[in-house]
Amino acid sequence: MTDLSSLSLLEATTRLRSGAVRSLDLTRACLDRIQRYDAAVCSFLYVAPDQALDQARRADRVLARWRIDHGFPLPPLTGIPMAVKDVLCLEGMPATAGSRILEGFYPPYTATSVQRLIEAGAIVLGKTNTDEFAMGSSTENSSYGVTHNPWDLRRVPGGSSGGSAAAVAAGMCYAALGSDTGGSIRQPAAFCGLTGLKTSYGRVSRYGLIAYGSSLDTVGGFARSAADLLPVFQAIAGHDPLDSTSLRSPVPAVEWENQGLRGVRVGVPREYFIDGMQPAVERAVRQAVDVLRSLGASIHEIRLPHTDLALPVYYLIAPAEASANLARYDGVRFGPRRSGEGLLDQYLETRGALFGPEVKRRIMLGTYALSAGYYDAYYGQAQKVRTLIKQDFDDAFRQVDLIACPVTPTTAFGIGQHGDDPLSMYLEDVFTLPANLAGVPGIAFPVGFDEDGLPIGMQLNAPSLGEAALFHAAGAYQTVTAWHKERPVL
Amino acid sequence: MPAMALTRDEVRHIAQLARLRLTADEEARYRVQLSAILDYAARLREVDTSSIPPTASVLPFDAPLRQDVARTSNAAPQLMANAPEAAEGMFRVPPVFE
């Protein structure tokens, strides 16, 4: 019998439908992998085996009924075990956002994206590790332990959605949800050899997503290929009356039949190939661009002149928004409390003791950028430069349909490598931040390996709501390459 | 120390605004780290933005308003279940006035 964890999501779907395998078998196989390997990988913060097995049995009954009567409704992800980043609420499971300030918190409602995943038939195995409040690029900032990269356990899986990425890469689930505020899906996808989608701002409801930077936060996901990820995207996307920033745009279909890229104009921005980049990354990305050309795309050098300003803009705007969003964690309505002399003292003690170092750093940075006398110089100026960064993309998308660029300057770095130097960690995000500031979607997918056997990712960006074009191009690339089929050995 | 160096008092002031109690060690460390980050961010001042409007949201249109219709939401007991301290269906906090 084949190792069930090595199946792609679509292969698993085909076997479920034919009756060759049961959801119960897939779910048990995933739970078995978690039990065997997650002590070393540390990708899950919470696993709900009994709930998952119950859901799997229900899915098997739906599948059995459908096999007799093809008119019976069969949701697209029926019986597929998945995981959810622990910044998304799911009633009945704790939600920590990787923080001690939410220890023991059970959300009284379910995020729309997770609800839609469940309605699409997916089995939710549990919640995955994250940098505290999604603030980080390595998952080292979690208050509940560091996640390890399945390709090399001494290295980080990326972050902040590192738990979801590591779980998919380790074969503990077939797909997983994450969130991307500055690269938190694309960077771990690149580090773990996965396909990861950052959706357009407003494409997926954020109701039930624990907020970090509200003008930047997006919900998306990971799978082993674009074809596997598409049904996940289609399940979670679409307007939600519970999120006033969600767009009323129909969820697109993707024409896989037309595999070529004839007529597609791909821009390669000069600013994304910088000094200090790992040579293997540049080589692999340029080779991947050649593959796109061989599929019929035309390649154009383009300019995104304000790229180097994205980092200072992001690290003022995101912390400013975070400082406001995280004001709600005060030990009054939920979460643990540290007592003090009076209410103010209780706030100071609770927040001082229970937020981790990176969260405190960003809250203070944001508080400073918004404070009287500094607002115009920092936050106001960052918002204006954000306009210039967005205009770069608007200008580029008048000349090209897609932008192709690296996801990260290097492959996965070592655990502890950035030590206590926040600025050097922030520099890991240089190629992913601009898409969040502009609100455009991005897909990351594997395009090779470096000399240490670590995955290398490439990113494609499209204009807002252009996810179908991203899936089409990444899918076309994956029909003629096999990088996405490589699996780490645990 | 970079050009944008914060003083210890400024760090204390920010921490107080943000409702964070810091240890002396944290004050010292954040002073160095925040100064370095603000120093890096200072390059934004060199950009001429005199004719550039700020971007607060990248949504292509203003969010439409929905009809103001009552709907059921979480029941109070569910919401209170997470309270660190509650009494008589209310959140309990230390006294604000003596």
Coordinates of N, CA, C and O in Angstrom, one line a residue, chain A residues 91 104-106 108-109 201 215 242 244-245 247-248 309 311-313 316 331-335 337 342-349 351-352 355 357 360-361 363-365 367-368 374 377-378 381 383-388 390 420 422-423 426-427 437-439, chain B residues 4 6 10-11 13-22 26 29-30 33-34 36-38 40-50 52-61 63-66 71 74 78-80 82-85 91-96:
Chain A
E91 N -14.4 27.6 16.9 CA -15.2 27.3 18.1 C -14.9 25.9 18.5 O -15.0 25.0 17.7
G104 N -5.3 29.6 27.1 CA -6.6 29.1 27.6 C -7.8 29.8 27.0 O -9.0 29.5 27.4
F105 N -7.7 30.6 26.0 CA -8.8 31.3 25.4 C -9.5 30.4 24.4 O -8.9 29.8 23.5
Y106 N -10.8 30.2 24.6 CA -11.7 29.5 23.6 C -12.6 30.4 22.9 O -13.5 31.0 23.5
P108 N -15.6 32.1 21.1 CA -17.0 31.8 21.0 C -17.6 31.7 19.6 O -18.8 31.6 19.4
Y109 N -16.7 31.8 18.6 CA -17.2 31.8 17.2 C -16.1 31.3 16.3 O -14.9 31.2 16.7
Y201 N -5.9 41.8 -1.1 CA -6.5 42.4 0.1 C -8.0 42.5 -0.2 O -8.4 43.0 -1.2
S215 N -4.6 47.0 7.6 CA -4.6 47.4 6.2 C -3.8 46.5 5.4 O -3.7 46.7 4.2
L242 N -19.9 39.8 7.2 CA -19.3 40.0 8.5 C -18.0 40.7 8.5 O -17.4 41.0 9.5
S244 N -16.3 44.1 6.7 CA -16.7 45.2 5.9 C -15.6 45.5 4.8 O -15.8 46.3 3.9
T245 N -14.4 44.9 4.9 CA -13.4 45.1 3.9 C -13.4 43.9 2.9 O -12.4 43.9 2.1
L247 N -14.4 42.0 -0.4 CA -14.8 42.5 -1.7 C -16.0 41.7 -2.3 O -16.0 40.5 -2.1
R248 N -16.9 42.3 -3.0 CA -18.0 41.6 -3.6 C -17.6 41.2 -5.0 O -18.2 41.6 -6.0
L309 N 12.1 51.0 -0.3 CA 11.4 51.8 0.8 C 10.3 51.0 1.4 O 9.7 51.4 2.4
L311 N 10.4 48.3 3.1 CA 10.8 47.8 4.5 C 10.5 48.8 5.6 O 9.8 48.6 6.5
P312 N 11.1 50.1 5.4 CA 10.8 51.1 6.4 C 9.3 51.4 6.5 O 8.8 51.7 7.6
V313 N 8.7 51.5 5.3 CA 7.2 51.8 5.3 C 6.5 50.7 6.1 O 5.7 51.0 7.0
L316 N 6.8 50.7 9.9 CA 6.1 51.7 10.7 C 4.6 51.5 10.6 O 3.9 51.6 11.7
G331 N -6.4 41.8 29.9 CA -6.6 41.0 31.1 C -8.0 41.2 31.7 O -8.2 40.8 32.8
V332 N -8.9 41.8 31.0 CA -10.2 42.1 31.6 C -11.3 41.1 31.1 O -11.9 40.5 31.9
R333 N -11.4 40.9 29.8 CA -12.5 40.1 29.2 C -12.1 38.7 28.9 O -13.0 37.8 28.8
F334 N -10.8 38.5 28.6 CA -10.4 37.1 28.2 C -8.9 37.0 28.5 O -8.2 38.0 28.6
G335 N -8.4 35.8 28.5 CA -7.0 35.6 28.7 C -6.6 35.7 30.2 O -7.4 36.1 31.0
R337 N -4.7 36.9 33.6 CA -4.6 38.3 34.2 C -3.4 38.3 35.2 O -3.3 37.3 36.0
G342 N -4.6 48.4 41.5 CA -5.5 49.2 40.7 C -5.5 48.7 39.3 O -4.7 47.9 38.8
L343 N -6.5 49.3 38.5 CA -6.7 48.9 37.1 C -5.5 49.2 36.2 O -5.1 48.3 35.4
L344 N -4.9 50.4 36.3 CA -3.8 50.7 35.4 C -2.6 49.8 35.7 O -2.0 49.3 34.7
D345 N -2.4 49.6 36.9 CA -1.3 48.7 37.3 C -1.5 47.2 36.7 O -0.6 46.6 36.3
Q346 N -2.8 46.9 36.8 CA -3.1 45.5 36.3 C -2.9 45.4 34.7 O -2.4 44.4 34.2
Y347 N -3.2 46.5 34.0 CA -2.9 46.5 32.6 C -1.4 46.4 32.4 O -1.0 45.6 31.5
L348 N -0.7 47.2 33.1 CA 0.8 47.3 32.9 C 1.4 45.9 33.2 O 2.3 45.4 32.4
E349 N 1.0 45.3 34.3 CA 1.5 44.0 34.7 C 1.2 42.9 33.7 O 2.0 42.1 33.3
R351 N 0.1 43.0 30.5 CA 0.7 43.2 29.2 C 2.2 43.1 29.2 O 2.8 42.5 28.3
G352 N 2.8 43.6 30.3 CA 4.3 43.5 30.4 C 4.8 42.1 30.5 O 5.8 41.7 30.0
F355 N 3.0 39.5 27.0 CA 3.4 39.7 25.6 C 4.9 39.3 25.5 O 5.7 39.6 26.4
P357 N 8.8 39.4 23.6 CA 9.7 40.5 23.2 C 9.4 41.2 21.9 O 9.4 42.4 21.8
K360 N 6.1 43.2 22.1 CA 6.4 44.5 22.8 C 7.1 45.5 22.0 O 6.8 46.7 22.0
R361 N 8.1 45.0 21.3 CA 8.9 45.8 20.4 C 8.0 46.5 19.4 O 8.1 47.7 19.2
I363 N 4.7 46.9 19.4 CA 3.7 47.8 20.0 C 4.4 49.1 20.3 O 3.8 50.2 20.1
M364 N 5.6 49.1 20.9 CA 6.3 50.3 21.2 C 6.6 51.1 20.0 O 6.5 52.4 20.0
L365 N 7.1 50.5 19.0 CA 7.5 51.1 17.7 C 6.2 51.8 17.1 O 6.3 53.0 16.7
T367 N 3.4 52.6 18.8 CA 3.0 53.7 19.7 C 3.8 55.0 19.4 O 3.2 56.1 19.4
Y368 N 5.1 54.8 19.3 CA 5.9 56.0 19.0 C 5.6 56.6 17.7 O 5.4 57.8 17.6
Y374 N 5.1 63.0 16.5 CA 5.9 62.1 15.6 C 5.0 61.5 14.5 O 5.5 60.9 13.6
A377 N 5.8 62.8 10.9 CA 7.1 62.4 10.4 C 7.2 60.9 10.2 O 7.9 60.5 9.3
Y378 N 6.5 60.1 11.0 CA 6.7 58.6 10.8 C 5.5 58.0 10.1 O 5.5 57.6 9.0
Q381 N 4.2 60.0 6.9 CA 5.1 59.9 5.8 C 5.1 58.5 5.3 O 5.2 58.3 4.0
Q383 N 2.7 56.4 5.2 CA 1.5 56.3 4.3 C 1.6 56.9 3.0 O 1.1 56.4 2.0
K384 N 2.3 58.0 2.9 CA 2.5 58.7 1.6 C 3.5 57.8 0.7 O 3.3 57.7 -0.5
V385 N 4.5 57.3 1.3 CA 5.5 56.5 0.5 C 4.8 55.2 0.1 O 5.1 54.7 -0.9
R386 N 3.9 54.7 1.0 CA 3.1 53.6 0.5 C 2.4 53.8 -0.8 O 2.3 52.9 -1.6
T387 N 1.9 55.0 -0.9 CA 1.2 55.4 -2.2 C 2.2 55.2 -3.4 O 1.8 54.7 -4.4
L388 N 3.4 55.6 -3.2 CA 4.4 55.5 -4.3 C 4.7 54.0 -4.6 O 4.9 53.6 -5.7
K390 N 2.6 51.5 -4.1 CA 1.4 51.0 -4.8 C 1.4 51.5 -6.3 O 1.1 50.7 -7.2
D420 N 19.4 38.3 18.7 CA 18.6 39.4 19.2 C 18.7 40.6 18.4 O 18.8 41.7 18.9
P422 N 16.7 42.5 15.7 CA 15.4 42.5 15.0 C 15.6 43.0 13.6 O 14.9 42.5 12.7
L423 N 16.4 44.0 13.4 CA 16.5 44.7 12.1 C 17.0 43.6 11.0 O 16.5 43.6 9.9
Y426 N 14.1 41.6 10.1 CA 13.2 42.3 9.2 C 13.6 42.3 7.7 O 12.8 42.2 6.8
L427 N 15.0 42.3 7.5 CA 15.5 42.3 6.2 C 15.2 41.0 5.4 O 15.3 41.0 4.2
L437 N 1.8 45.9 0.9 CA 1.5 47.4 0.9 C 0.7 47.8 -0.3 O -0.1 48.7 -0.2
A438 N 0.8 47.1 -1.4 CA 0.0 47.4 -2.6 C -1.3 46.6 -2.6 O -2.2 47.0 -3.5
G439 N -1.5 45.6 -1.8 CA -2.7 44.9 -1.7 C -2.9 43.8 -2.8 O -4.0 43.3 -3.0
Chain B
M4 N 19.2 58.5 15.5 CA 17.8 58.7 16.0 C 17.7 58.2 17.4 O 16.6 57.8 17.8
L6 N 16.9 57.2 21.0 CA 15.9 57.5 22.0 C 16.5 57.6 23.3 O 17.5 56.9 23.6
E10 N 12.3 58.5 27.1 CA 11.4 58.4 26.0 C 10.9 56.9 25.9 O 9.7 56.7 25.7
V11 N 11.8 56.0 26.1 CA 11.4 54.6 26.1 C 10.4 54.3 27.2 O 9.3 53.7 27.0
H13 N 8.3 56.5 28.5 CA 7.1 57.2 28.2 C 6.3 56.4 27.1 O 5.1 56.2 27.3
I14 N 7.0 55.8 26.1 CA 6.3 55.0 25.1 C 5.7 53.8 25.8 O 4.6 53.4 25.5
A15 N 6.5 53.1 26.7 CA 6.0 51.9 27.4 C 4.8 52.3 28.2 O 3.8 51.5 28.2
Q16 N 4.8 53.4 28.8 CA 3.6 53.8 29.6 C 2.4 54.1 28.7 O 1.3 53.6 29.0
L17 N 2.6 54.8 27.6 CA 1.5 55.0 26.6 C 0.9 53.6 26.2 O -0.3 53.5 26.0
A18 N 1.8 52.7 26.0 CA 1.4 51.4 25.4 C 1.0 50.4 26.5 O 0.7 49.2 26.2
R19 N 1.0 50.8 27.7 CA 0.6 50.0 28.9 C 1.4 48.7 29.0 O 0.9 47.6 29.0
L20 N 2.7 48.9 29.0 CA 3.6 47.8 29.1 C 4.6 48.1 30.3 O 5.2 49.1 30.3
R21 N 4.6 47.2 31.3 CA 5.6 47.4 32.3 C 6.9 46.7 31.9 O 6.9 45.5 31.6
L22 N 8.0 47.5 31.8 CA 9.3 46.9 31.4 C 10.2 46.8 32.5 O 10.2 47.6 33.5
E26 N 14.9 45.4 30.0 CA 14.1 45.6 28.8 C 14.2 47.0 28.3 O 14.4 47.3 27.1
R29 N 17.5 47.4 26.5 CA 17.6 46.7 25.2 C 16.7 47.4 24.2 O 17.1 47.6 23.0
Y30 N 15.4 47.7 24.5 CA 14.5 48.3 23.6 C 15.0 49.7 23.2 O 14.8 50.1 22.0
Q33 N 17.5 48.9 20.4 CA 16.8 48.2 19.2 C 15.9 49.2 18.5 O 15.9 49.3 17.3
L34 N 15.0 49.9 19.3 CA 14.1 50.8 18.7 C 14.8 52.0 18.0 O 14.4 52.5 16.9
A36 N 17.7 51.8 16.6 CA 18.3 51.3 15.3 C 17.2 51.2 14.2 O 17.4 51.6 13.1
I37 N 16.0 50.8 14.6 CA 14.9 50.6 13.7 C 14.4 52.0 13.2 O 14.2 52.3 12.0
L38 N 14.3 53.0 14.1 CA 13.9 54.3 13.8 C 14.9 55.0 12.9 O 14.6 55.8 12.0
Y40 N 16.9 53.5 10.8 CA 16.7 52.9 9.5 C 15.5 53.5 8.8 O 15.5 53.8 7.6
A41 N 14.4 53.7 9.5 CA 13.2 54.3 9.0 C 13.4 55.8 8.6 O 12.6 56.3 7.8
A42 N 14.4 56.4 9.1 CA 14.6 57.8 8.8 C 14.8 58.1 7.4 O 14.6 59.2 6.9
R43 N 15.2 57.1 6.6 CA 15.4 57.3 5.2 C 14.2 57.7 4.4 O 14.2 58.3 3.3
L44 N 13.0 57.4 5.0 CA 11.7 57.9 4.4 C 11.6 59.4 4.3 O 11.0 59.9 3.4
R45 N 12.3 60.1 5.2 CA 12.2 61.5 5.2 C 12.9 62.1 4.0 O 12.6 63.3 3.7
E46 N 13.8 61.4 3.4 CA 14.5 61.9 2.2 C 13.6 61.9 1.0 O 13.9 62.4 -0.1
V47 N 12.4 61.2 1.1 CA 11.5 61.1 -0.1 C 10.6 62.3 -0.2 O 10.0 62.7 0.8
D48 N 10.6 63.0 -1.3 CA 9.7 64.1 -1.5 C 8.3 63.6 -1.7 O 7.9 63.0 -2.7
T49 N 7.4 63.9 -0.7 CA 6.0 63.4 -0.8 C 5.1 64.6 -0.8 O 3.9 64.4 -0.4
S50 N 5.6 65.8 -1.1 CA 4.8 67.0 -0.9 C 3.5 67.0 -1.7 O 2.5 67.5 -1.4
I52 N 2.1 63.9 -2.7 CA 1.6 62.6 -2.7 C 0.5 62.4 -1.6 O 0.8 62.7 -0.4
P53 N -0.7 61.9 -1.9 CA -1.7 61.6 -0.9 C -1.3 60.4 -0.1 O -0.7 59.5 -0.7
P54 N -1.7 60.3 1.2 CA -1.4 59.1 1.9 C -2.3 57.9 1.5 O -3.5 58.1 1.0
T55 N -1.9 56.7 1.7 CA -2.7 55.5 1.5 C -3.0 54.9 2.8 O -2.1 54.4 3.5
A56 N -4.3 54.9 3.2 CA -4.7 54.3 4.4 C -5.3 52.9 4.2 O -5.2 52.0 5.0
S57 N -5.9 52.7 3.0 CA -6.5 51.5 2.6 C -6.3 51.2 1.1 O -6.3 52.2 0.3
V58 N -6.0 50.0 0.7 CA -5.9 49.7 -0.7 C -7.2 49.1 -1.3 O -7.2 48.6 -2.4
L59 N -8.3 49.1 -0.5 CA -9.5 48.7 -1.1 C -9.9 49.6 -2.3 O -9.7 50.8 -2.2
P60 N -10.3 49.0 -3.4 CA -10.6 49.8 -4.6 C -11.8 50.7 -4.5 O -12.0 51.6 -5.3
F61 N -12.6 50.6 -3.5 CA -13.8 51.4 -3.3 C -14.1 51.5 -1.8 O -13.6 50.7 -1.0
A63 N -16.2 50.8 1.5 CA -17.0 49.7 1.9 C -18.5 50.1 1.9 O -18.8 51.1 2.5
P64 N -19.3 49.4 1.2 CA -20.7 49.8 1.2 C -21.4 49.5 2.6 O -20.9 48.5 3.2
L65 N -22.3 50.3 2.9 CA -23.0 50.0 4.2 C -24.1 49.0 4.0 O -24.8 49.0 2.9
R66 N -24.3 48.1 5.0 CA -25.4 47.1 4.9 C -26.6 47.7 5.6 O -26.5 48.7 6.3
R71 N -29.5 41.0 14.2 CA -29.3 39.6 14.0 C -28.8 39.0 15.3 O -28.3 39.7 16.2
N74 N -23.4 36.2 19.7 CA -23.1 35.4 20.8 C -23.9 35.7 22.0 O -24.2 36.9 22.3
Q78 N -21.6 32.8 26.8 CA -20.5 32.3 26.0 C -19.3 33.3 26.1 O -18.1 32.9 26.2
L79 N -19.7 34.6 26.0 CA -18.6 35.6 26.0 C -18.0 35.8 27.4 O -16.8 36.0 27.5
M80 N -18.8 35.5 28.4 CA -18.2 35.7 29.8 C -17.4 34.5 30.1 O -16.6 34.6 31.1
N82 N -14.8 33.3 29.0 CA -13.4 33.5 28.9 C -12.8 34.5 29.9 O -11.6 34.8 30.0
A83 N -13.7 35.1 30.7 CA -13.3 36.2 31.6 C -12.4 35.6 32.7 O -12.7 34.6 33.3
P84 N -11.3 36.3 33.0 CA -10.4 35.9 34.1 C -11.1 36.0 35.4 O -10.8 35.3 36.3
E85 N -12.0 37.0 35.5 CA -12.7 37.2 36.8 C -14.0 37.8 36.5 O -14.1 38.8 35.8
F91 N -17.8 41.6 34.1 CA -16.3 41.5 34.3 C -15.9 42.2 35.6 O -16.4 43.3 35.8
R92 N -15.0 41.5 36.3 CA -14.6 42.1 37.6 C -13.2 42.7 37.4 O -12.3 42.1 36.9
V93 N -13.1 44.0 37.8 CA -11.8 44.7 37.7 C -11.5 45.4 39.0 O -12.4 45.6 39.8
P94 N -10.2 45.7 39.3 CA -9.9 46.4 40.5 C -10.6 47.8 40.5 O -10.9 48.3 39.4
P95 N -10.8 48.4 41.6 CA -11.5 49.7 41.6 C -10.7 50.8 40.9 O -9.5 50.8 41.0
V96 N -11.4 51.6 40.2 CA -10.7 52.8 39.5 C -10.7 54.0 40.4 O -9.8 54.8 40.4

